[in-house]
Coordinates of C-alpha atoms in Angstrom, one line a residue:
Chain A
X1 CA -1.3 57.3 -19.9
X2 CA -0.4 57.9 -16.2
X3 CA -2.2 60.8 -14.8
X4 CA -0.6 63.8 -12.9
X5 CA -0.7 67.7 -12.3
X6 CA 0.6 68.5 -15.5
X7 CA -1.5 66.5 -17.6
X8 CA -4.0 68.3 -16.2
X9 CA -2.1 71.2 -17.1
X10 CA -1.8 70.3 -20.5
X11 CA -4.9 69.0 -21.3
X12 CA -6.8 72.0 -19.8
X13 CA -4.6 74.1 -22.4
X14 CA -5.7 71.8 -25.4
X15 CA -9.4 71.4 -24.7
X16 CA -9.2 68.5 -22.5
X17 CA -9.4 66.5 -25.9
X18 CA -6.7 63.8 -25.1
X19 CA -9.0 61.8 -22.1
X20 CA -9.2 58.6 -22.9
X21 CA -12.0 56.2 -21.1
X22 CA -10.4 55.1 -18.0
X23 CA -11.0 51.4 -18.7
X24 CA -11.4 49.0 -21.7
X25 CA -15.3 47.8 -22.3
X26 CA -14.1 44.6 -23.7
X27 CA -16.2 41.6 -24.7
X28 CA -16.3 38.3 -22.5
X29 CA -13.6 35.7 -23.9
X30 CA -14.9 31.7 -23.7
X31 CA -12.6 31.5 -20.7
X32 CA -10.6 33.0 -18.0
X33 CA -8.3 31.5 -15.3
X34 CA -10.0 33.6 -12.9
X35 CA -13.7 34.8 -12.5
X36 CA -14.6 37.5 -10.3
X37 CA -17.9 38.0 -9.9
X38 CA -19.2 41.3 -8.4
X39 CA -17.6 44.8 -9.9
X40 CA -17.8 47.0 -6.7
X41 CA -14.8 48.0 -4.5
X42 CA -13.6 44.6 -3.1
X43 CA -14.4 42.6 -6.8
X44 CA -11.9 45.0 -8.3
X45 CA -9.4 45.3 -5.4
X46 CA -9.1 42.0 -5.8
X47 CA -8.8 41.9 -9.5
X48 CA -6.0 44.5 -8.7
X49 CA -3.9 43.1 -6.7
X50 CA -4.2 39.3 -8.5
X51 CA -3.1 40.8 -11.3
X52 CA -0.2 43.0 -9.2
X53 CA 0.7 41.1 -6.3
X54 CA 0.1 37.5 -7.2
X55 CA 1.2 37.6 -11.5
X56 CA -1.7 36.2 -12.7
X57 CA -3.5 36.4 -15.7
X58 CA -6.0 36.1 -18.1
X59 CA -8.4 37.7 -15.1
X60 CA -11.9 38.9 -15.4
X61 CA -14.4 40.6 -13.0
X62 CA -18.4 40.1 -14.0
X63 CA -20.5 42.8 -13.1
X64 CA -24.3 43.2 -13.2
X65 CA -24.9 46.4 -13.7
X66 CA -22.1 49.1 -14.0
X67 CA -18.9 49.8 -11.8
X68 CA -19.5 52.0 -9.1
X69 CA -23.4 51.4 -8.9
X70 CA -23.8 49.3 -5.9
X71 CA -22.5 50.0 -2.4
X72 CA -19.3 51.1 -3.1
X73 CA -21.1 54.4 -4.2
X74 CA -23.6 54.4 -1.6
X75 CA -21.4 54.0 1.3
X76 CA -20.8 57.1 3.6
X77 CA -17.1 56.7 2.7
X78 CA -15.4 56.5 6.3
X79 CA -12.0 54.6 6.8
X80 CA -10.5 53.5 10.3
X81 CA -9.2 50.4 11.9
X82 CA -10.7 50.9 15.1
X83 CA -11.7 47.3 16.1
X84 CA -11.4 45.7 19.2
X85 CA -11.0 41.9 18.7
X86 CA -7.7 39.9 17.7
X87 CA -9.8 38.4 14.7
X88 CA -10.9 41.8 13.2
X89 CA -8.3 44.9 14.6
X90 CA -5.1 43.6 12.3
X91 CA -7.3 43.0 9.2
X92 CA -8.4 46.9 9.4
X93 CA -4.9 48.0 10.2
X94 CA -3.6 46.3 6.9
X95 CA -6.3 47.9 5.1
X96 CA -5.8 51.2 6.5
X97 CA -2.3 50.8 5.7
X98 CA -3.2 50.0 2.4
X99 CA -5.5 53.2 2.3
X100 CA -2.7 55.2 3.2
X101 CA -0.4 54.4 -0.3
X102 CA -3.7 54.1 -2.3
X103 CA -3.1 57.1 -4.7
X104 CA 0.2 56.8 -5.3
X105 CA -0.2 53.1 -6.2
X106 CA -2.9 53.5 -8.4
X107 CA -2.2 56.7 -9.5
X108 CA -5.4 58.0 -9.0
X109 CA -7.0 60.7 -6.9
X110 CA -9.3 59.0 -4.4
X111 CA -9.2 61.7 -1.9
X112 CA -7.8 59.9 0.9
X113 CA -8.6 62.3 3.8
X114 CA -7.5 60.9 7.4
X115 CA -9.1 64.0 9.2
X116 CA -9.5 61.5 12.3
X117 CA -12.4 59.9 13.5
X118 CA -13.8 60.7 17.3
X119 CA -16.4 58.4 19.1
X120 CA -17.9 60.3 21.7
X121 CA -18.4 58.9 25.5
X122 CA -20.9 59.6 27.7
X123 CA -20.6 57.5 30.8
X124 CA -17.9 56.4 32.4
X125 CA -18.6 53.2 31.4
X126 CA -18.4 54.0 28.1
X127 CA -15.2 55.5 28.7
X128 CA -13.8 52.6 30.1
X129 CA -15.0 50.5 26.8
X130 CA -13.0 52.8 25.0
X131 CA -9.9 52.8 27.0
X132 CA -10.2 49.1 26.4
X133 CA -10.5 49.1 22.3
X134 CA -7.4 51.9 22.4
X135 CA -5.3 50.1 23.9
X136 CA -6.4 46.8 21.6
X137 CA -6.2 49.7 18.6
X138 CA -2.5 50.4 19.8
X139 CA -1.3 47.1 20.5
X140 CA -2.1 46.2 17.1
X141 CA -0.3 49.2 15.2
X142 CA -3.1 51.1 15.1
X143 CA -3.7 55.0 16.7
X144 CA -6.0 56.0 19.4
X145 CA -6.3 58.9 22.1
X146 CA -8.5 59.6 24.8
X147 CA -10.0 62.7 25.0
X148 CA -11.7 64.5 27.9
X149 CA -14.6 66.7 27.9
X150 CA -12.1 70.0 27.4
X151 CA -10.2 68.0 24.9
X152 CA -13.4 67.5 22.6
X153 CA -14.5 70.8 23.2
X154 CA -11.6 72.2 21.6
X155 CA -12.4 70.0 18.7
X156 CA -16.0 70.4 18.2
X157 CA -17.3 73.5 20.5
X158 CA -21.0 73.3 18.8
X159 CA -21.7 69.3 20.0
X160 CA -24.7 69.4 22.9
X161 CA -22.0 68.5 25.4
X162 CA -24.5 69.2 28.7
X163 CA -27.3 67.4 27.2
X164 CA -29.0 66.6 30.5
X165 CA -29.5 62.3 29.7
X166 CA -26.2 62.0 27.4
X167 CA -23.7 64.7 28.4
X168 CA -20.7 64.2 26.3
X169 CA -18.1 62.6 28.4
X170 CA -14.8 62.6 26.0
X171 CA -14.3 61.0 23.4
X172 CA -11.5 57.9 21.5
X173 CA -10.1 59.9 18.9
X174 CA -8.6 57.6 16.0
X175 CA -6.4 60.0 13.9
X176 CA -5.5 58.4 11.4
X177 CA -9.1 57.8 10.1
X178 CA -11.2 59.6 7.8
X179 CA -12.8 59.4 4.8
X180 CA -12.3 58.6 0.8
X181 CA -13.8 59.8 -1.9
X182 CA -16.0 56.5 -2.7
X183 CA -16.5 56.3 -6.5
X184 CA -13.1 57.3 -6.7
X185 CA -11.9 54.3 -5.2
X186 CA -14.1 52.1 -7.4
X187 CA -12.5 53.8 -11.1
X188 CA -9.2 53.9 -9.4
X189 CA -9.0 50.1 -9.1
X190 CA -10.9 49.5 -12.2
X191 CA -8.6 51.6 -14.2
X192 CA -5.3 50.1 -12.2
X193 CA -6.7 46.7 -13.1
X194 CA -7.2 46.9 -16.8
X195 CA -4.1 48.4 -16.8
X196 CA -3.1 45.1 -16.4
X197 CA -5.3 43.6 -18.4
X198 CA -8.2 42.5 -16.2
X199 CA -11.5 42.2 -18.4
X200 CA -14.2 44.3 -16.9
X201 CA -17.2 43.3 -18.1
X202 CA -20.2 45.5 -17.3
X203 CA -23.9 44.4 -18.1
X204 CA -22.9 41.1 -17.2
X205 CA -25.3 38.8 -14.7
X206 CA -24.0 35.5 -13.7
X207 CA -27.0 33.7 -13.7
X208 CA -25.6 30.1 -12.4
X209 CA -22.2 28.2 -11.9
X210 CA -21.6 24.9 -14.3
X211 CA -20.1 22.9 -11.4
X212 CA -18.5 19.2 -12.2
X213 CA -17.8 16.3 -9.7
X214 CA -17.0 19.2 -6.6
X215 CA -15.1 21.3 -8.9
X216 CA -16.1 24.8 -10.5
X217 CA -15.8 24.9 -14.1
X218 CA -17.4 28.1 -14.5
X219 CA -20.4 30.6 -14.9
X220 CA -23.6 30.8 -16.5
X221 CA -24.1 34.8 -17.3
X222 CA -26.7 36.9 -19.2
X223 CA -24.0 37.3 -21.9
X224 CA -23.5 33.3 -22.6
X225 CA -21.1 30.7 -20.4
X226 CA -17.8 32.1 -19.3
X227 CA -14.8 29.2 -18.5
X228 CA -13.0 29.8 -15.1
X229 CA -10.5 28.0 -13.8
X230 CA -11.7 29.8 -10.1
X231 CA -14.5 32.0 -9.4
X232 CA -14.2 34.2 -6.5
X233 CA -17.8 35.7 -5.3
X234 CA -17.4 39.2 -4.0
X235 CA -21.0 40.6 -4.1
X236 CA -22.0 41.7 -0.7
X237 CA -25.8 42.6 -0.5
X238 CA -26.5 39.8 -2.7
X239 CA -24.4 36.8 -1.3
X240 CA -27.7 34.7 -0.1
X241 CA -29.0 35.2 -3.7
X242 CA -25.8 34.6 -5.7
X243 CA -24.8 31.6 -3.6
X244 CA -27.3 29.9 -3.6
X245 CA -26.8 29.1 -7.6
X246 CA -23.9 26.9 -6.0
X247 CA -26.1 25.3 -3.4
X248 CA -25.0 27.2 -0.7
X249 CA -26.6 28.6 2.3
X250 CA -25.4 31.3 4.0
X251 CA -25.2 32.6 7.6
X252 CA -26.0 36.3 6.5
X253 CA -28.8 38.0 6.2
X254 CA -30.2 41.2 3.9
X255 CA -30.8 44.3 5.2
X256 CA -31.4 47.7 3.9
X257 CA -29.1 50.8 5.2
X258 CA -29.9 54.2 4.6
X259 CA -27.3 57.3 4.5
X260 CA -28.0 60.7 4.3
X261 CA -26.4 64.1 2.1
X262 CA -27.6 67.5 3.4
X263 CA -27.5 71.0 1.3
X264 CA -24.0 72.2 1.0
X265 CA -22.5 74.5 4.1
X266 CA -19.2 76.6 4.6
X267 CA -16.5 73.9 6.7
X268 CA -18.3 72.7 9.8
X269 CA -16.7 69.3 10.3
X270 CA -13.8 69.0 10.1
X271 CA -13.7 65.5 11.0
X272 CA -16.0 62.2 11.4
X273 CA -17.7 62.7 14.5
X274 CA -19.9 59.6 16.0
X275 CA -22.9 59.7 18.8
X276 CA -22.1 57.1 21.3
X277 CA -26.0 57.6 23.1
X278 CA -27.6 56.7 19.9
X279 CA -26.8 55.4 16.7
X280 CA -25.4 58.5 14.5
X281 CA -22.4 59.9 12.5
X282 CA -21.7 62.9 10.7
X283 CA -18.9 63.8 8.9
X284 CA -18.8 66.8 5.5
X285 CA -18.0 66.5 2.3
X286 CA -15.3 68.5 0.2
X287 CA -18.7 69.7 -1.6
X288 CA -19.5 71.1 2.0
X289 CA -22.9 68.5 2.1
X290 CA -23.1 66.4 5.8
X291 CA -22.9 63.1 5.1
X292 CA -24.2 60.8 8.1
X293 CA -26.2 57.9 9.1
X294 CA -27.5 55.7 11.8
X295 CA -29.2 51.9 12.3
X296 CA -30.4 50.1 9.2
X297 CA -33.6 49.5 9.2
X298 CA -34.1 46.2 10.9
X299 CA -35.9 44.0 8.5
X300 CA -34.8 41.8 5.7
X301 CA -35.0 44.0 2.4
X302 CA -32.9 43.6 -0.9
X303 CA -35.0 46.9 -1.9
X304 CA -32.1 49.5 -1.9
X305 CA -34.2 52.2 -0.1
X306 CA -35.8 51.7 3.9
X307 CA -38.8 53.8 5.3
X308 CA -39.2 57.1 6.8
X309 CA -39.3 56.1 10.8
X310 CA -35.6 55.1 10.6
X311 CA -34.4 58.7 8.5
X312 CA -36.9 60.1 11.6
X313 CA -34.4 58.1 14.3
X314 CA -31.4 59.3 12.1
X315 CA -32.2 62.7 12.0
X316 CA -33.4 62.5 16.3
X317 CA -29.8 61.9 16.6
X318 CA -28.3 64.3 15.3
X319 CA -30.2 66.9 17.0
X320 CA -29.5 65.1 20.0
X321 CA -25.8 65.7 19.4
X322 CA -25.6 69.0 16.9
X323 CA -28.6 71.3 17.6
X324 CA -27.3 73.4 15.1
X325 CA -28.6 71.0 12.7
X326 CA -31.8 72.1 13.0
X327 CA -32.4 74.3 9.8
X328 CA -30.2 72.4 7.9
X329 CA -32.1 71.0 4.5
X330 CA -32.1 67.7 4.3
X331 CA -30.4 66.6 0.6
X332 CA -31.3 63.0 0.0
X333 CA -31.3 60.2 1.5
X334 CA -30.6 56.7 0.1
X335 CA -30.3 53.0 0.8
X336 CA -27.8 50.1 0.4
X337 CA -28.4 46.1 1.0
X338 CA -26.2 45.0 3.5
X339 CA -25.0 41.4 4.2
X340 CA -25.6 41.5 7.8
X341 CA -23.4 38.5 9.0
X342 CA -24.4 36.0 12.4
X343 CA -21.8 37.8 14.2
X344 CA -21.0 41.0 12.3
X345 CA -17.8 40.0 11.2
X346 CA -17.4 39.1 7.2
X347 CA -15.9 35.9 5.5
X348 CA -12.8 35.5 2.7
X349 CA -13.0 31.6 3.0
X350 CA -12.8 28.8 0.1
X351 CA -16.5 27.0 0.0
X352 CA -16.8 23.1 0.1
X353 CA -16.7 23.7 -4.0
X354 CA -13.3 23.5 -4.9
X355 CA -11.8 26.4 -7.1
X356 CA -15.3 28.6 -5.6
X357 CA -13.9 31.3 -3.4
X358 CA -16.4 33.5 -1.3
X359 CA -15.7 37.3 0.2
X360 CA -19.1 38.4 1.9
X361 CA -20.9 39.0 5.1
X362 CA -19.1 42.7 5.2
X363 CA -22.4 44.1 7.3
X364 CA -22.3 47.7 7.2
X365 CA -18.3 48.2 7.1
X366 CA -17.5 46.8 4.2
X367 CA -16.1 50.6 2.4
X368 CA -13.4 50.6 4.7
X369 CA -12.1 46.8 4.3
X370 CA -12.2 47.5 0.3
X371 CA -8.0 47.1 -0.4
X372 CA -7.6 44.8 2.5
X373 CA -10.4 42.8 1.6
X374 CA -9.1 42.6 -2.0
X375 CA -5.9 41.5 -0.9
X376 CA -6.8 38.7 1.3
X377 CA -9.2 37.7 -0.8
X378 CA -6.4 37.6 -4.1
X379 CA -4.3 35.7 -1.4
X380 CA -6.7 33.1 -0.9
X381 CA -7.8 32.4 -4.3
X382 CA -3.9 32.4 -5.7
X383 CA -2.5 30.7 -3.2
X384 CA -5.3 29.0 -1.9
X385 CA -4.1 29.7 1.8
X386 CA -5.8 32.4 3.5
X387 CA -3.5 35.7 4.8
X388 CA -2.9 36.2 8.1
X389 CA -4.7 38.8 8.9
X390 CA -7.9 36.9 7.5
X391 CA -7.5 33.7 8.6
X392 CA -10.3 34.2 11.1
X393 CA -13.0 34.9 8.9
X394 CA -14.1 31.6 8.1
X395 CA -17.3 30.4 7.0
X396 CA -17.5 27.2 9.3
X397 CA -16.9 29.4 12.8
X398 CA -20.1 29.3 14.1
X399 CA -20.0 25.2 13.6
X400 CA -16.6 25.2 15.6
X401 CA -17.2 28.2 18.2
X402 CA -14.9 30.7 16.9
X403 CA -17.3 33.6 16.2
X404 CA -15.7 37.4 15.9
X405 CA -18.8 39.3 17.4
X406 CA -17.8 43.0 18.3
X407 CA -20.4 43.8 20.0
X408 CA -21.2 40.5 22.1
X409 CA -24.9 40.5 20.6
X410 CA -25.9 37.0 19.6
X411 CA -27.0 35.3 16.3
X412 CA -29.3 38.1 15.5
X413 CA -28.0 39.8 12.2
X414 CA -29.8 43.3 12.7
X415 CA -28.2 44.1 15.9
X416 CA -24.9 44.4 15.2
Chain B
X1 CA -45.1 50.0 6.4
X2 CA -48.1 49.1 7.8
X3 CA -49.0 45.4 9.5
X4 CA -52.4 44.1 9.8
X5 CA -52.3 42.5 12.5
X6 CA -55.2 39.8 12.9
X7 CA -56.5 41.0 16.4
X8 CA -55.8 44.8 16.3
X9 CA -56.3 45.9 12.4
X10 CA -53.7 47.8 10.9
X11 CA -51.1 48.9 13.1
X12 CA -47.6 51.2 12.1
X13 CA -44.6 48.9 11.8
X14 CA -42.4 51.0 14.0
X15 CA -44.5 49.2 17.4
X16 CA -43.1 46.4 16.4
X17 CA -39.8 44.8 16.6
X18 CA -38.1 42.2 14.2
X19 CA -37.2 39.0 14.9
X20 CA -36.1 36.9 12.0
X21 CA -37.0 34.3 9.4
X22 CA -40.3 32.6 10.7
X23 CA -38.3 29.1 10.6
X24 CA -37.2 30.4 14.1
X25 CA -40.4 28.6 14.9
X26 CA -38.8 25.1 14.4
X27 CA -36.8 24.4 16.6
X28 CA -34.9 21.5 16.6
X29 CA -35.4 18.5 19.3
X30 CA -32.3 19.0 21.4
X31 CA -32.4 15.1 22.0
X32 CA -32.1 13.9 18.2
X33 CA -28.6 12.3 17.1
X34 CA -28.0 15.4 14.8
X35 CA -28.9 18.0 17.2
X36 CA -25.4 19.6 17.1
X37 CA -25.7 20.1 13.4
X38 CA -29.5 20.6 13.0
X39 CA -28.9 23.5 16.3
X40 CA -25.9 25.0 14.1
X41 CA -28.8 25.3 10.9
X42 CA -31.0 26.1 12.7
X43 CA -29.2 29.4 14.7
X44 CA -27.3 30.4 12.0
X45 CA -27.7 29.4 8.4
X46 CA -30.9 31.6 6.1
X47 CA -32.6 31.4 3.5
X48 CA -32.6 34.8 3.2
X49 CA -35.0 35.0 -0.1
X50 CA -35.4 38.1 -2.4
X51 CA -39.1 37.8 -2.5
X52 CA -41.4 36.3 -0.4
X53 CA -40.3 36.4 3.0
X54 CA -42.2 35.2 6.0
X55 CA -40.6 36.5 9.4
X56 CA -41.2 37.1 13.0
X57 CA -42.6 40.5 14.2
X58 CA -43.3 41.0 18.2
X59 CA -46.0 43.6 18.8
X60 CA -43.9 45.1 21.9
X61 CA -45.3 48.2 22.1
X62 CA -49.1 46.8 21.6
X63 CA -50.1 44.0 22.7
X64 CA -47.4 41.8 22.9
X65 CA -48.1 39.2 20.0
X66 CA -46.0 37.2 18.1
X67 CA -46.4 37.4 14.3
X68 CA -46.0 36.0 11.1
X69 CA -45.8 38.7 8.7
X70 CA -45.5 37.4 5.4
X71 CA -43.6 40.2 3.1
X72 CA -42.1 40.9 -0.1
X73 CA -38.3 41.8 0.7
X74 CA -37.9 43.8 -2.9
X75 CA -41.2 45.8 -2.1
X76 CA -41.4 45.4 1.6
X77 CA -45.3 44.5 0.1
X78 CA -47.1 42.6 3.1
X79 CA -49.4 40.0 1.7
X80 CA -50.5 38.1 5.0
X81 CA -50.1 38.1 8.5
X82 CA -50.9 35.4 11.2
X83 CA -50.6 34.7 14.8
X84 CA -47.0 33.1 15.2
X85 CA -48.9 31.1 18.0
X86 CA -51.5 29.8 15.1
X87 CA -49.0 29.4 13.0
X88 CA -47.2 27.0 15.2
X89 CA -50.3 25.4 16.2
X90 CA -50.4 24.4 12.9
X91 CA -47.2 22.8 12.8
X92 CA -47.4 20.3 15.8
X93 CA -45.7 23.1 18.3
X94 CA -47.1 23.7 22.0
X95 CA -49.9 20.8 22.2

């Protein structure tokens, strides 16, 4: 049943008694035509849109634990498509695009907010950098304005704008950015996918892949073998350890990322606001908590929570930039394992397995990407060509030279 | 966390900064027939192991020492650390 005001109407006059469970729990079948392993946002985009865009069938996604545990709930939820390069700025757009009919698609409230996005300048080089990724932004569909000092300042009057090593400059404001409400995104495509009969399968490890003379044939999971005609790998965080089963190794590293939720406080933010001196955002929540975060942490970890010098640097930047934070409590904080990628761009490429698709390397962006990622990726494994917009992010571009590296920073995964 | 480091005793993490996967160390001869490829493995493919990890740490604000550190990465646990340059010793670099 569809879901809309007046069902919430009704049901709140009946005892909200007619919710049903958003999703099936069903059992895994000997054998699907396609395996998706990995139930966070990109697994279940693309789930979604196989099932919508690309009419197939008989579809299942294989998760470990339990939709909406992994990074697609520990994300600090921020959307924009405010890349620079040719190989990355037209992938975001799509997904931003894609953002922007969410709801209505799905039919479910994910709280699609574009209440803009301003990265702040503070030199005039700096400024120039960002007159340069505008115009890129614009050329490629995409929004961005330059703001001087005055035009931040009527934005955000409390921001330490005559800070005497980092006065605030202007600023690239990106409108059409903003945040999403992060689990809702994750139960909105997992409902809109076993709508159409995708098998979700929760509590479900795939342990190895049964692979025959170069071809997949399917996976080994902690609740028996599962048949596949393909298996696409969507499990960012965990790609080293989840590809290797195939024999694969990966140019991607695992790091840890922390984020941060204070106490709840009257409107403040009204936007997503990022430090350009030091390595900080903040934007609020509906719920009124500031939700922000800086570096990761620097060092390989799969252990889904860092150590306090980096919540210390975190927090040093935001007082740099918002003294007002000063007697704010601090809420929680929280960590994430990142795929952090040889060049800080991400991959939706087949592997030398044929029928073995791979989606990975999404560093510390990947919330953003979710629908476009899920759509590429569909596109790949259904057609087995990849979309346009993704046709750069190929495993083998480091053998032929064709890295997408943003920030010009080398092979060195915790940099970027 | 805390490294011991073999010269200095236990010393905070945070004077450090991190390098990588300690197979950094091995670097390639640039002359072989395969250097392309083994230079292309080398730079950018990991191992990138939940568990045992041993990595590069580069005492910069100490005393500017090169380090093994060998670490758990699902406890950040660190069970040894060694002087990168006895480590390469150890493996036929720098004679």
């Amino acid at each position: 049943m569809g879901y809309s005001g007046l069902r919430v109407i009704y049901e709140a006059l009946t005892g909200h008694k007619g919710w049903k469970p958003a999703w099936r729990d069903p059992a895994p079948q000997s054998e699907y035509d396609i395996v998706i392993v990995g139930g966070g946002g990109h697994g279940l985009a693309t789930a979604y849109y196989l099932a919508r865009e690309f009419g197939q069938a008989r579809i299942a996604v294989l998760e470990k634990g339990w939709i909406g545990g992994g990074n697609v709930g520990r994300n600090t939820t921020i959307i924009r498509s405010n890349y620079l390069l040719d190989g990355n700025e037209p992938f975001y757009e799509l997904s931003l695009r894609l953002w922007e009919g969410l709801e209505q698609e799905l039919n479910f409230n994910a709280m699609v907010s574009q209440r803009g996005i301003l990265n702040l300048v503070h030199t005039d080089a700096q400024r120039d950098a960002a007159r340069r990724r505008g115009n890129a932004m614009i050329l490629n569909g995409s929004d961005a304005e330059l703001l001087d000092q005055d035009g931040v300042r009527a934005l955000y009057p409390f921001l330490n704008f005559d800070d005497a090593r980092f006065p605030i400059k202007g600023g690239l404001l990106h409108r059409r950015g903003g945040t999403v409400r992060h689990d809702g995104v994750a139960w909105g495509y997992a409902r809109a996918a076993d709508r159409r009969g995708v098998d979700i399968i929760q509590n479900c490890e795939v342990t190895g892949f049964r692979i025959e003379n170069g071809r997949v044939r399917g996976v080994e999971t902690s609740r028996g073998y599962i048949g596949a005609g393909k298996v696409g790998v969507a499990v960012a965080g965990s790609s080293s350890r989840v590809m290797q089963k195939a024999g694969l190794r990966l140019p991607i590293e695992s790091h840890v990322l922390q984020a941060f939720v204070s106490e709840g406080l009257k409107p403040l933010i009204p936007g997503v606001i990022t430090f350009g001196a030091g390595h900080f955002y903040c934007s609020q929540s509906d719920k009124g908590g500031l939700v922000f975060g800086g570096d990761i942490d620097m060092y390989n970890s799969y252990a889904q929570r860092g150590n306090l010098p980096v919540i210390e640097d975190v927090l040093e930047g935001g007082m740099a930039l918002i003294p007002a934070l000063g007697r704010v409590r601090l809420l929680r904080a929280w960590g994430g394992i990142m795929d952090m990628s040889m060049d800080g761009s991400p991959f939706i490429d087949r592997t030398g397995i044929e029928g073995l698709y791979f989606n990975g390397g999404w560093c510390y962006g990947g919330f953003k990407a979710t629908p476009a990622s899920g759509f590429c990726f569909a596109h790949l494994m259904a057609t087995d060509r990849p979309h346009a917009v993704a046709g750069a992010y190929r495993l083998d571009r480091f053998r032929s030279g064709h890295m997408i590296d943003e920030k010009g920073q080398g092979a060195q995964p915790n940099l970027h | 966390m805390i490294i011991h480091h073999p010269l200095l005793g236990p010393r905070d993490a945070q004077e450090f900064v991190y390098l990588g996967d300690a197979s950094l160390i091995d670097r390639p001869d640039w002359q072989a027939e395969d250097a392309a490829g083994a230079f292309h493995d080398y730079l950018y493919l990991r191992d990138n192991p939940a568990g045992l990890h041993r990595e590069l740490w580069f005492h910069e604000q100490g005393d500017r020492s090169w380090l093994v550190v060998t670490r758990d990465t699902t406890t950040h646990e660190i069970t040894s650390v060694e002087l990168a340059r006895d480590v390469a010793r150890a493996r036929g670099r720098s004679r």
